[in-house]
Coordinates of C-alpha atoms in Angstrom, one line a residue:
Chain A
M1 CA 23.5 -76.8 7.3
R2 CA 24.6 -78.1 3.9
A3 CA 22.3 -80.7 4.0
S4 CA 19.0 -78.6 4.6
R5 CA 20.4 -76.5 1.6
S6 CA 20.4 -79.3 -0.4
L7 CA 16.9 -80.7 1.0
I8 CA 15.1 -77.1 0.6
A9 CA 16.7 -76.9 -3.0
A10 CA 15.0 -80.5 -3.5
V11 CA 11.6 -79.4 -1.9
L12 CA 11.5 -76.4 -3.5
P13 CA 10.4 -77.5 -7.1
A14 CA 7.9 -79.6 -5.6
W15 CA 6.3 -76.8 -3.9
R16 CA 6.9 -74.5 -7.2
G17 CA 4.7 -77.0 -8.9
L18 CA 2.2 -78.0 -6.8
A19 CA 1.4 -73.8 -6.2
L20 CA 1.3 -73.6 -10.0
S21 CA -1.2 -76.5 -10.2
L22 CA -3.5 -75.1 -7.7
A23 CA -3.2 -72.0 -9.6
V24 CA -4.3 -73.5 -12.7
L25 CA -7.1 -75.4 -10.7
V26 CA -8.3 -72.3 -9.4
A27 CA -8.5 -70.3 -12.4
T28 CA -10.2 -72.7 -14.6
A29 CA -12.9 -73.8 -11.8
S30 CA -13.3 -70.0 -11.1
P31 CA -16.5 -69.8 -13.8
R32 CA -17.9 -72.8 -12.2
M33 CA -18.2 -71.1 -9.1
Q34 CA -19.8 -68.1 -10.6
T35 CA -23.6 -67.4 -8.8
P36 CA -25.8 -68.7 -11.3
P37 CA -28.2 -66.5 -13.0
D38 CA -31.0 -65.3 -11.6
I39 CA -34.4 -66.5 -12.3
A40 CA -37.1 -64.2 -13.9
V41 CA -40.9 -64.4 -13.5
V42 CA -42.3 -64.3 -17.1
V43 CA -45.9 -64.0 -18.1
N44 CA -47.8 -63.2 -21.0
A45 CA -47.6 -59.8 -22.1
T46 CA -51.2 -59.3 -21.6
V47 CA -51.6 -60.0 -17.6
P48 CA -52.3 -56.7 -16.2
V49 CA -49.2 -56.6 -13.5
D50 CA -45.6 -55.6 -13.7
G51 CA -44.5 -56.8 -10.2
L52 CA -45.1 -58.8 -7.7
T53 CA -43.8 -59.0 -4.0
I54 CA -42.6 -62.5 -2.8
A55 CA -46.2 -63.0 -0.9
E56 CA -47.9 -62.8 -3.7
L57 CA -45.9 -65.2 -6.0
R58 CA -46.1 -67.5 -3.3
R59 CA -50.3 -67.4 -3.4
I60 CA -50.1 -67.9 -7.3
L61 CA -47.5 -70.6 -6.9
L62 CA -49.4 -72.4 -3.9
G63 CA -52.7 -71.9 -6.2
D64 CA -54.5 -69.5 -3.8
R65 CA -54.7 -66.7 -6.3
E66 CA -56.4 -68.5 -9.0
F67 CA -57.1 -64.9 -11.3
W68 CA -55.1 -61.9 -12.4
T69 CA -58.5 -59.9 -12.6
P70 CA -62.0 -61.1 -12.8
G71 CA -62.2 -63.1 -16.0
A72 CA -58.6 -63.4 -16.6
R73 CA -57.0 -67.1 -15.1
V74 CA -53.7 -67.2 -13.5
T75 CA -52.0 -70.3 -15.7
L76 CA -49.2 -71.5 -13.6
L77 CA -46.4 -73.3 -15.2
V78 CA -43.6 -75.2 -13.5
R79 CA -40.4 -76.9 -15.0
A80 CA -40.2 -80.8 -13.9
P81 CA -38.6 -82.1 -10.9
I82 CA -34.7 -81.3 -10.6
A83 CA -34.8 -78.1 -12.7
R84 CA -33.0 -75.2 -11.1
E85 CA -36.1 -72.9 -11.9
R86 CA -38.4 -75.4 -10.0
D87 CA -36.0 -75.9 -7.0
A88 CA -35.7 -72.1 -6.4
A89 CA -39.7 -71.4 -6.8
I90 CA -40.5 -74.7 -4.1
K91 CA -37.5 -73.6 -1.7
T92 CA -37.3 -69.8 -1.9
V93 CA -41.0 -69.2 -2.9
C94 CA -42.7 -71.4 -1.0
Q95 CA -40.3 -72.4 1.7
M96 CA -41.1 -76.1 1.0
T97 CA -39.2 -79.3 0.1
E98 CA -40.2 -81.1 -3.4
A99 CA -42.3 -83.7 -1.4
Q100 CA -44.1 -80.8 0.5
F101 CA -45.1 -79.1 -2.6
R102 CA -46.5 -81.9 -4.5
Q103 CA -48.6 -83.1 -1.4
H104 CA -49.7 -79.8 -1.1
W105 CA -51.1 -79.6 -4.6
I106 CA -52.5 -82.9 -4.3
G107 CA -54.2 -81.5 -1.0
K108 CA -55.6 -79.0 -3.3
V109 CA -57.3 -80.4 -5.6
F110 CA -58.5 -83.0 -2.9
R111 CA -60.0 -80.7 -1.3
A112 CA -62.0 -78.8 -4.7
D113 CA -60.2 -75.7 -4.3
T114 CA -58.9 -76.2 -8.2
A115 CA -59.5 -78.7 -10.6
T116 CA -55.7 -79.2 -11.7
G117 CA -52.1 -78.7 -10.4
P118 CA -49.4 -76.5 -11.9
K119 CA -49.0 -77.3 -15.7
I120 CA -45.7 -79.4 -16.2
V121 CA -42.7 -77.6 -19.2
Y122 CA -39.9 -79.8 -19.8
S123 CA -37.9 -76.9 -21.1
A124 CA -37.2 -73.2 -20.7
E125 CA -37.9 -73.0 -24.5
M126 CA -41.3 -74.7 -24.0
A127 CA -42.2 -72.6 -21.3
L128 CA -41.6 -69.6 -23.1
D129 CA -43.5 -70.6 -26.1
Q130 CA -46.2 -71.5 -23.6
V131 CA -45.9 -68.2 -22.1
S132 CA -46.4 -66.4 -24.9
R133 CA -49.4 -68.0 -26.2
V134 CA -51.8 -68.1 -23.3
P135 CA -53.2 -65.6 -21.9
G136 CA -52.5 -65.4 -18.0
A137 CA -49.9 -67.6 -17.9
I138 CA -46.8 -67.6 -15.7
A139 CA -43.3 -69.3 -15.3
F140 CA -40.1 -69.4 -13.9
I141 CA -37.6 -69.0 -16.8
E142 CA -33.3 -69.2 -16.1
G143 CA -31.4 -67.3 -18.7
P144 CA -32.4 -64.5 -21.2
V145 CA -35.9 -64.1 -22.2
T146 CA -35.8 -63.1 -25.8
S147 CA -39.4 -64.0 -26.7
K148 CA -42.0 -62.0 -27.9
N149 CA -45.5 -61.3 -26.2
V150 CA -44.0 -62.0 -22.7
K151 CA -42.9 -59.6 -20.0
V152 CA -40.3 -59.9 -16.9
L153 CA -42.0 -59.2 -13.7
K154 CA -40.4 -57.7 -11.1
I155 CA -40.1 -59.0 -7.5
D156 CA -40.3 -57.1 -5.0
G157 CA -39.6 -54.3 -6.7
K158 CA -36.4 -55.8 -8.2
S159 CA -35.7 -57.1 -11.7
P160 CA -33.5 -60.3 -12.4
G161 CA -29.9 -59.0 -12.1
Q162 CA -30.4 -56.4 -9.9
A163 CA -28.6 -56.9 -6.0
G164 CA -31.1 -58.3 -3.7
Y165 CA -33.1 -60.2 -6.6
A166 CA -34.9 -62.7 -4.4
L167 CA -34.7 -65.7 -6.9
R168 CA -31.7 -67.1 -7.1
Chain B
M1 CA -25.0 -118.1 -26.4
R2 CA -22.8 -116.0 -24.3
R3 CA -23.6 -112.7 -26.1
V4 CA -27.7 -114.1 -25.9
F5 CA -26.4 -114.0 -21.8
G6 CA -25.2 -110.6 -22.0
G7 CA -28.1 -109.1 -24.2
D8 CA -30.5 -110.4 -21.3
L9 CA -28.5 -108.8 -18.4
L10 CA -28.9 -106.1 -20.2
R11 CA -32.4 -106.1 -20.7
L12 CA -32.8 -107.3 -17.3
A13 CA -30.8 -104.4 -15.8
V14 CA -33.0 -101.9 -18.3
L15 CA -36.0 -103.2 -16.8
L16 CA -34.4 -103.2 -13.2
T17 CA -33.3 -99.6 -13.5
A18 CA -36.8 -98.6 -15.2
L19 CA -38.5 -100.1 -12.2
A20 CA -36.1 -98.7 -9.8
T21 CA -36.9 -95.1 -11.0
P22 CA -40.7 -94.5 -11.6
S23 CA -40.9 -91.8 -9.4
R24 CA -40.2 -89.1 -11.0
V25 CA -42.1 -90.5 -13.6
T26 CA -44.9 -91.2 -11.3
A27 CA -45.0 -87.7 -9.8
Q28 CA -45.2 -86.0 -13.2
Q29 CA -48.1 -88.1 -14.1
H30 CA -50.0 -88.2 -10.9
D31 CA -50.4 -84.1 -10.8
M32 CA -49.2 -82.8 -13.8
D33 CA -49.9 -85.3 -16.8
Q34 CA -51.4 -82.5 -18.5
P35 CA -51.9 -81.5 -22.6
P36 CA -50.3 -77.8 -23.1
P37 CA -52.5 -75.1 -21.7
D38 CA -52.9 -74.3 -25.3
Q39 CA -54.3 -77.3 -26.3
R40 CA -56.9 -77.3 -22.8
Q41 CA -59.7 -79.4 -24.4
Y42 CA -63.3 -79.9 -22.2
P43 CA -64.3 -81.5 -19.9
S44 CA -60.9 -82.5 -18.8
L45 CA -61.4 -85.2 -16.1
K46 CA -58.8 -86.5 -13.9
I47 CA -59.1 -89.2 -11.6
S48 CA -57.0 -89.8 -8.4
G49 CA -57.8 -91.7 -5.5
F50 CA -56.8 -92.8 -1.4
G51 CA -56.6 -95.9 0.3
D52 CA -55.4 -97.2 3.3
I53 CA -54.9 -100.7 5.2
G54 CA -54.9 -100.7 8.6
Y55 CA -54.2 -103.0 11.8
S56 CA -55.0 -102.8 15.3
A57 CA -55.1 -104.5 18.5
T58 CA -56.8 -103.2 21.6
H59 CA -57.1 -104.0 25.3
L60 CA -60.7 -103.6 25.6
P61 CA -62.6 -104.8 22.4
E62 CA -63.5 -101.9 20.7
G63 CA -63.6 -101.5 16.8
A64 CA -61.9 -103.4 14.1
K65 CA -59.0 -105.9 15.1
G66 CA -56.6 -107.5 13.2
F67 CA -56.2 -106.2 9.8
S68 CA -59.0 -104.1 7.9
L69 CA -59.3 -102.5 4.6
G70 CA -60.0 -98.9 5.4
Q71 CA -61.6 -96.3 2.4
L72 CA -60.9 -96.7 -0.9
A73 CA -61.6 -93.0 -2.0
L74 CA -61.9 -92.2 -5.8
H75 CA -61.5 -88.4 -6.5
M76 CA -62.7 -86.9 -10.0
A77 CA -62.0 -83.2 -11.1
S78 CA -63.0 -82.0 -14.3
E79 CA -62.7 -78.6 -16.0
L80 CA -65.9 -78.2 -17.8
S81 CA -65.1 -75.0 -19.0
A82 CA -62.4 -72.2 -18.2
R83 CA -64.8 -71.2 -15.5
V84 CA -67.1 -74.1 -14.4
T85 CA -65.5 -77.3 -12.7
F86 CA -66.9 -80.4 -11.4
F87 CA -65.6 -82.3 -8.1
G88 CA -66.6 -85.8 -7.1
E89 CA -65.3 -88.2 -4.8
I90 CA -67.0 -92.0 -4.0
S91 CA -65.5 -93.9 -1.4
F92 CA -66.5 -97.9 -0.9
S93 CA -66.1 -99.0 2.5
A94 CA -65.8 -102.5 3.9
R95 CA -69.1 -103.3 6.1
S96 CA -69.1 -105.9 9.2
D97 CA -72.5 -107.6 8.2
A98 CA -71.4 -108.3 5.2
G99 CA -73.3 -111.4 4.0
T100 CA -75.8 -111.1 7.0
G101 CA -79.7 -110.5 6.3
A102 CA -82.1 -110.8 3.6
P103 CA -81.0 -109.8 0.7
P104 CA -77.3 -110.4 2.0
A105 CA -75.7 -107.2 3.2
T106 CA -72.8 -106.6 0.5
G107 CA -69.2 -106.1 1.4
F108 CA -68.5 -103.1 0.6
N109 CA -70.4 -99.8 0.8
A110 CA -70.2 -97.3 -1.8
E111 CA -71.3 -93.6 -1.2
V112 CA -71.1 -90.6 -3.0
E113 CA -69.2 -88.3 -0.5
R114 CA -69.1 -85.1 -2.3
L115 CA -70.6 -83.9 -5.7
I116 CA -70.1 -80.4 -6.6
L117 CA -70.4 -77.7 -9.6
R118 CA -68.5 -74.7 -8.7
F119 CA -68.8 -71.4 -11.2
D120 CA -65.6 -69.2 -10.8
H121 CA -66.0 -65.4 -11.3
S122 CA -62.9 -64.5 -9.7
D123 CA -61.1 -64.7 -6.4
Q124 CA -63.2 -62.8 -4.4
L125 CA -66.3 -64.8 -5.5
K126 CA -66.9 -68.7 -6.5
V127 CA -70.4 -70.2 -6.2
S128 CA -70.9 -73.9 -5.9
F129 CA -73.8 -76.3 -5.4
G130 CA -73.8 -80.2 -4.1
R131 CA -72.7 -82.1 -1.3
Y132 CA -69.6 -80.9 -0.1
H133 CA -67.7 -82.0 3.6
T134 CA -69.2 -79.4 5.8
P135 CA -66.7 -76.4 6.1
I136 CA -66.8 -75.7 10.1
N137 CA -64.1 -77.7 10.8
Y138 CA -60.3 -77.7 9.9
W139 CA -59.6 -81.2 9.7
N140 CA -62.8 -82.4 8.0
T141 CA -62.0 -80.2 5.2
A142 CA -58.2 -80.3 4.9
F143 CA -58.2 -83.9 4.8
H144 CA -61.5 -86.2 5.3
H145 CA -61.3 -89.4 3.2
G146 CA -57.6 -88.4 2.5
Q147 CA -55.5 -90.9 5.1
W148 CA -52.8 -90.1 3.7
L149 CA -53.0 -86.4 3.4
Q150 CA -53.5 -86.6 7.4
T151 CA -50.4 -87.2 10.0
T152 CA -52.0 -89.7 12.2
I153 CA -53.9 -93.1 11.7
A154 CA -57.4 -91.9 13.4
R155 CA -59.2 -88.7 13.0
P156 CA -59.8 -86.6 16.0
E157 CA -63.0 -87.9 17.7
M158 CA -64.9 -84.7 17.1
I159 CA -65.0 -85.3 13.8
Q160 CA -65.1 -89.0 12.8
F161 CA -66.6 -91.1 10.1
G162 CA -70.1 -91.6 10.9
G163 CA -69.5 -89.2 13.9
R164 CA -72.5 -87.6 15.1
L165 CA -71.1 -84.5 17.2
L166 CA -70.7 -82.1 14.1
P167 CA -72.5 -82.9 10.7
V168 CA -69.8 -84.1 8.3
H169 CA -71.3 -83.6 5.3
F170 CA -73.8 -80.5 4.1
V171 CA -75.9 -80.6 0.8
G172 CA -76.8 -77.2 -0.3
A173 CA -74.9 -74.0 -2.3
L174 CA -71.7 -72.2 -1.0
V175 CA -70.6 -68.9 -1.8
E176 CA -66.5 -68.2 -0.9
G177 CA -64.1 -66.4 -2.1
A178 CA -60.8 -64.9 -0.8
V179 CA -59.3 -61.0 -0.6
P180 CA -55.6 -59.8 -0.1
A181 CA -56.7 -57.5 2.9
G182 CA -53.6 -56.0 3.2
G183 CA -51.6 -59.3 3.5
W184 CA -54.4 -60.9 5.8
N185 CA -55.2 -63.0 3.2
L186 CA -59.1 -63.4 4.2
N187 CA -61.1 -66.4 2.7
Y188 CA -64.5 -66.7 3.7
K189 CA -67.5 -68.8 3.1
G190 CA -71.3 -68.8 3.5
G191 CA -73.7 -71.6 2.2
V192 CA -77.3 -72.9 3.0
G193 CA -78.2 -76.2 2.8
N194 CA -80.5 -79.3 4.0
G195 CA -78.7 -79.7 7.2
R196 CA -78.8 -83.3 9.2
A197 CA -81.2 -86.1 8.3
S198 CA -83.3 -87.2 10.9
V199 CA -80.7 -89.7 11.6
I200 CA -78.2 -87.0 12.2
S201 CA -74.8 -88.5 11.3
R202 CA -76.5 -88.4 7.5
A203 CA -76.7 -85.3 5.2
G204 CA -80.2 -84.6 3.7
D205 CA -79.2 -86.2 0.4
P206 CA -83.3 -86.6 -0.5
G207 CA -84.3 -83.4 0.7
D208 CA -84.4 -81.8 4.0
V209 CA -86.5 -83.3 6.7
N210 CA -88.0 -79.9 7.8
G211 CA -89.0 -77.0 6.4
D212 CA -85.8 -75.1 7.7
R213 CA -82.7 -75.2 5.7
A214 CA -79.3 -75.2 7.6
W215 CA -76.9 -72.3 6.9
L216 CA -73.2 -71.4 7.9
A217 CA -70.6 -69.3 7.7
N218 CA -67.0 -70.1 8.0
A219 CA -63.9 -67.2 8.0
F220 CA -60.4 -67.7 7.8
S221 CA -57.1 -65.7 7.4
K222 CA -53.6 -66.9 6.3
P223 CA -51.2 -64.1 7.0
D224 CA -48.3 -63.2 4.8
R225 CA -46.5 -62.1 7.7
L226 CA -46.8 -65.4 9.5
Y227 CA -46.6 -67.3 6.6
G228 CA -48.0 -70.8 7.5
L229 CA -50.4 -69.5 9.8
E230 CA -54.0 -70.2 9.5
F231 CA -56.9 -69.3 11.6
G232 CA -60.1 -68.8 11.5
A233 CA -64.0 -69.6 13.1
S234 CA -67.7 -71.0 11.8
V235 CA -71.1 -70.9 12.7
Y236 CA -73.5 -73.2 12.1
G237 CA -77.4 -73.0 12.5
D238 CA -80.0 -75.8 11.9
T239 CA -83.2 -77.2 12.8
I240 CA -82.8 -81.1 13.6
T241 CA -85.8 -83.5 13.7
L242 CA -84.9 -86.7 14.7
A243 CA -87.4 -90.3 13.8
S244 CA -89.2 -89.6 16.8
S245 CA -90.3 -86.1 15.3
R246 CA -88.8 -84.2 18.1
Q247 CA -87.1 -80.8 17.0
F248 CA -84.2 -79.3 18.2
S249 CA -82.9 -76.1 17.6
E250 CA -79.1 -76.4 17.0
Q251 CA -76.3 -74.2 16.8
I252 CA -72.6 -74.5 16.5
V253 CA -69.6 -72.2 16.9
S254 CA -65.8 -73.6 16.2
A255 CA -62.8 -71.9 15.8
H256 CA -59.2 -73.5 14.6
V257 CA -55.7 -72.6 14.8
V258 CA -53.4 -73.8 12.4
W259 CA -49.4 -74.0 11.7
Q260 CA -49.2 -75.9 8.5
K261 CA -45.8 -76.0 8.4
E262 CA -44.1 -79.5 9.3
D263 CA -41.4 -78.1 11.9
P264 CA -43.7 -78.0 13.6
E265 CA -47.1 -78.9 12.5
I266 CA -49.7 -77.8 14.8
I267 CA -53.4 -78.2 14.9
A268 CA -55.6 -77.1 17.4
E269 CA -59.4 -76.7 17.0
F270 CA -62.4 -76.2 19.5
A271 CA -66.7 -76.4 18.7
N272 CA -69.6 -75.9 21.2
V273 CA -73.0 -77.0 19.8
R274 CA -75.9 -75.9 21.4
H275 CA -79.2 -77.9 21.4
D276 CA -82.2 -76.5 22.4
E277 CA -85.4 -78.3 22.0
I278 CA -88.6 -76.9 20.4
D279 CA -91.7 -76.4 22.4
N280 CA -89.6 -77.6 25.4
P281 CA -87.0 -75.2 26.0
S282 CA -84.6 -76.7 28.1
V283 CA -80.7 -75.6 26.4
M284 CA -77.9 -78.0 26.4
W285 CA -74.2 -77.4 25.6
S286 CA -71.8 -80.0 24.1
H287 CA -68.1 -79.1 23.3
A288 CA -65.4 -80.8 21.9
Y289 CA -61.4 -79.8 21.3
Y290 CA -57.9 -81.3 20.4
I291 CA -54.7 -80.3 20.0
Q292 CA -52.2 -82.1 17.8
G293 CA -48.2 -81.4 17.2
A294 CA -46.0 -82.9 15.0
Y295 CA -42.5 -82.5 13.5
R296 CA -40.9 -83.8 10.8
L297 CA -37.0 -85.0 11.5
P298 CA -34.4 -83.2 9.7
Q299 CA -32.4 -86.0 9.4
L300 CA -33.1 -89.7 7.5
N301 CA -33.9 -87.5 4.1
R302 CA -36.8 -86.0 6.3
K303 CA -39.1 -88.8 6.1
W304 CA -39.9 -89.4 9.8
K305 CA -42.4 -87.5 11.6
P306 CA -43.2 -88.0 15.0
Y307 CA -47.0 -86.6 16.4
L308 CA -48.7 -86.5 19.8
R309 CA -52.5 -85.5 20.1
F310 CA -54.4 -85.0 22.9
E311 CA -58.5 -84.6 22.6
H312 CA -61.6 -84.1 24.7
V313 CA -65.3 -84.7 24.0
G314 CA -67.4 -83.7 26.5
V315 CA -71.6 -84.4 25.7
N316 CA -74.7 -83.2 27.8
E317 CA -75.8 -86.2 29.1
S318 CA -79.2 -85.0 29.0
D319 CA -79.0 -84.0 25.3
A320 CA -81.5 -86.3 23.2
V321 CA -79.8 -85.3 19.9
Y322 CA -76.8 -86.6 21.0
Q323 CA -78.0 -89.9 22.9
G324 CA -75.5 -92.9 22.4
V325 CA -72.6 -90.5 22.3
L326 CA -70.0 -90.5 24.8
N327 CA -67.9 -88.6 26.1
L328 CA -64.5 -89.1 25.6
D329 CA -60.7 -88.0 26.8
G330 CA -57.5 -89.6 24.8
I331 CA -54.1 -88.8 23.9
T332 CA -52.5 -90.5 20.5
T333 CA -48.8 -90.6 19.8
G334 CA -46.8 -92.4 17.0
V335 CA -44.5 -92.1 13.9
R336 CA -45.3 -91.2 10.3
Y337 CA -42.7 -92.9 7.8
D338 CA -43.0 -91.4 4.1
A339 CA -42.2 -94.5 2.6
S340 CA -42.5 -92.7 -0.9
S341 CA -43.5 -89.3 -2.2
F342 CA -47.2 -91.0 -2.3
A343 CA -47.1 -93.7 0.7
A344 CA -46.9 -93.5 4.1
V345 CA -46.5 -96.0 7.1
K346 CA -47.8 -94.9 10.3
G347 CA -47.5 -96.6 13.7
E348 CA -49.3 -95.1 16.8
Y349 CA -50.2 -95.9 20.6
R350 CA -53.7 -94.5 21.8
N351 CA -55.0 -94.1 25.2
W352 CA -58.5 -93.3 26.1
I353 CA -61.4 -93.4 28.2
R354 CA -65.0 -93.3 26.3
G355 CA -67.8 -92.7 28.7
N356 CA -68.4 -92.7 32.5
D357 CA -67.4 -95.2 34.5
T358 CA -65.8 -97.0 32.0
D359 CA -62.4 -98.6 32.2
R360 CA -59.5 -96.9 30.4
N361 CA -58.6 -98.7 26.9
Y362 CA -55.1 -98.7 25.1
G363 CA -54.2 -100.1 22.1
G364 CA -51.6 -100.3 19.2
F365 CA -52.3 -99.3 15.4
F366 CA -50.5 -99.7 12.0
Q367 CA -51.6 -98.3 9.0
V368 CA -50.3 -98.1 5.4
A369 CA -52.1 -95.0 3.7
F370 CA -51.4 -94.1 -0.1
T371 CA -52.5 -91.8 -2.8
F372 CA -52.8 -92.7 -6.5

């Protein structure tokens, strides 16, 4: 009995230390485990739409829709591979892998459906800058959208940050 | 000395790293190396291409033996303005009669496969002129010279290169467009052109061989509710004038159903051809179909894609237009391995009967196909 008490007395501090360490680990890790910010679909302010359905957005991403209205051509801006905005757009909207998306666009140009693929942008800042300057431009932006001359589209009737927003 | 050696190692390491990681850079360059949209200049010529090298071994001699160079296809696209675009495609194909004849035949045939100038008004209306892949067959427009784009090595027999069953190329004008139609996403194409030349595998490039223009209409849907599905139908009409001056009225109806995702991928097409000799009424029907299934395996980085295809060509033997075109029943099975984002290795086994009262043939085929 005495032996078991001494064993508990010896082990208890170790358990307390382990529990404290775990608490610290959880506390420091929790910010990283927060859900990443929603990805906003941003267009030039002159674009004559305020919202799109996921299906409409998919048609734009896949090049099946090239005009907002007659005369107002869509200019699709997509982040370079690896960027989270690109991954989310390809996986969530197109339901494709990176390789499938690339093959789709090579085939699209090859079939003479369109002369060029999406334009690459290398940062959110570059994307916002181009969207603000190019009429008809559309891009995917993670984080706050502060530029002038752009607007954020609703997707399936929801804005970024709202519950049920599709692009995360 | 040791420092120099270390520096060489460092340089070598940098070089190897650069060589080992070209895919991302190349990927960006392939489809997206363009000036920012606000600095767009016209014309904006962009050249890409496809190539393939094959190997075949068959039980009975038929077609190429051993290694063979496939087509080298160069594709050009250039925006001439915000609404006007040029597309061109040139192929180089190895000739089996190279060096023979007088003057000696060249080693390769150069061919203008497509030459299109298109004016875009809107998604609903685009008008173009030129030489096209005849849009009455899904495979013909979706893959054509891009062997890397298609899952299999061989094209279906109904739309083989140089085949005569369906007109592969079309010279004329096309009107096309798409409307959302409540999520049905209806696409249409209507065209008028020269139709087939007197050698019916050829398009009427220098002009029509008779006074009757060919016409075509094509419509297909890609419904939002069943993303991945495409289905459609086409009709085509022409008057064929053979080298013998015999004239035939030709009508083609065709249909396709495609599930474009890769898990699974399904392509099925059917075409029915009606020939009616002018001044000698005798209607002859011929038909062809195929169904192909493939599945991108989720394991091993999704690089492997086994496939299977059944196909049939049934030609009316009394049809003078199709003299020399043989019936065919065949099965093709194989696997595609995507070695990189832009290169694939394919191996396949085919088993077929071509013509009546002939022995069944079979063979193994191998291909590396790429785009650049």
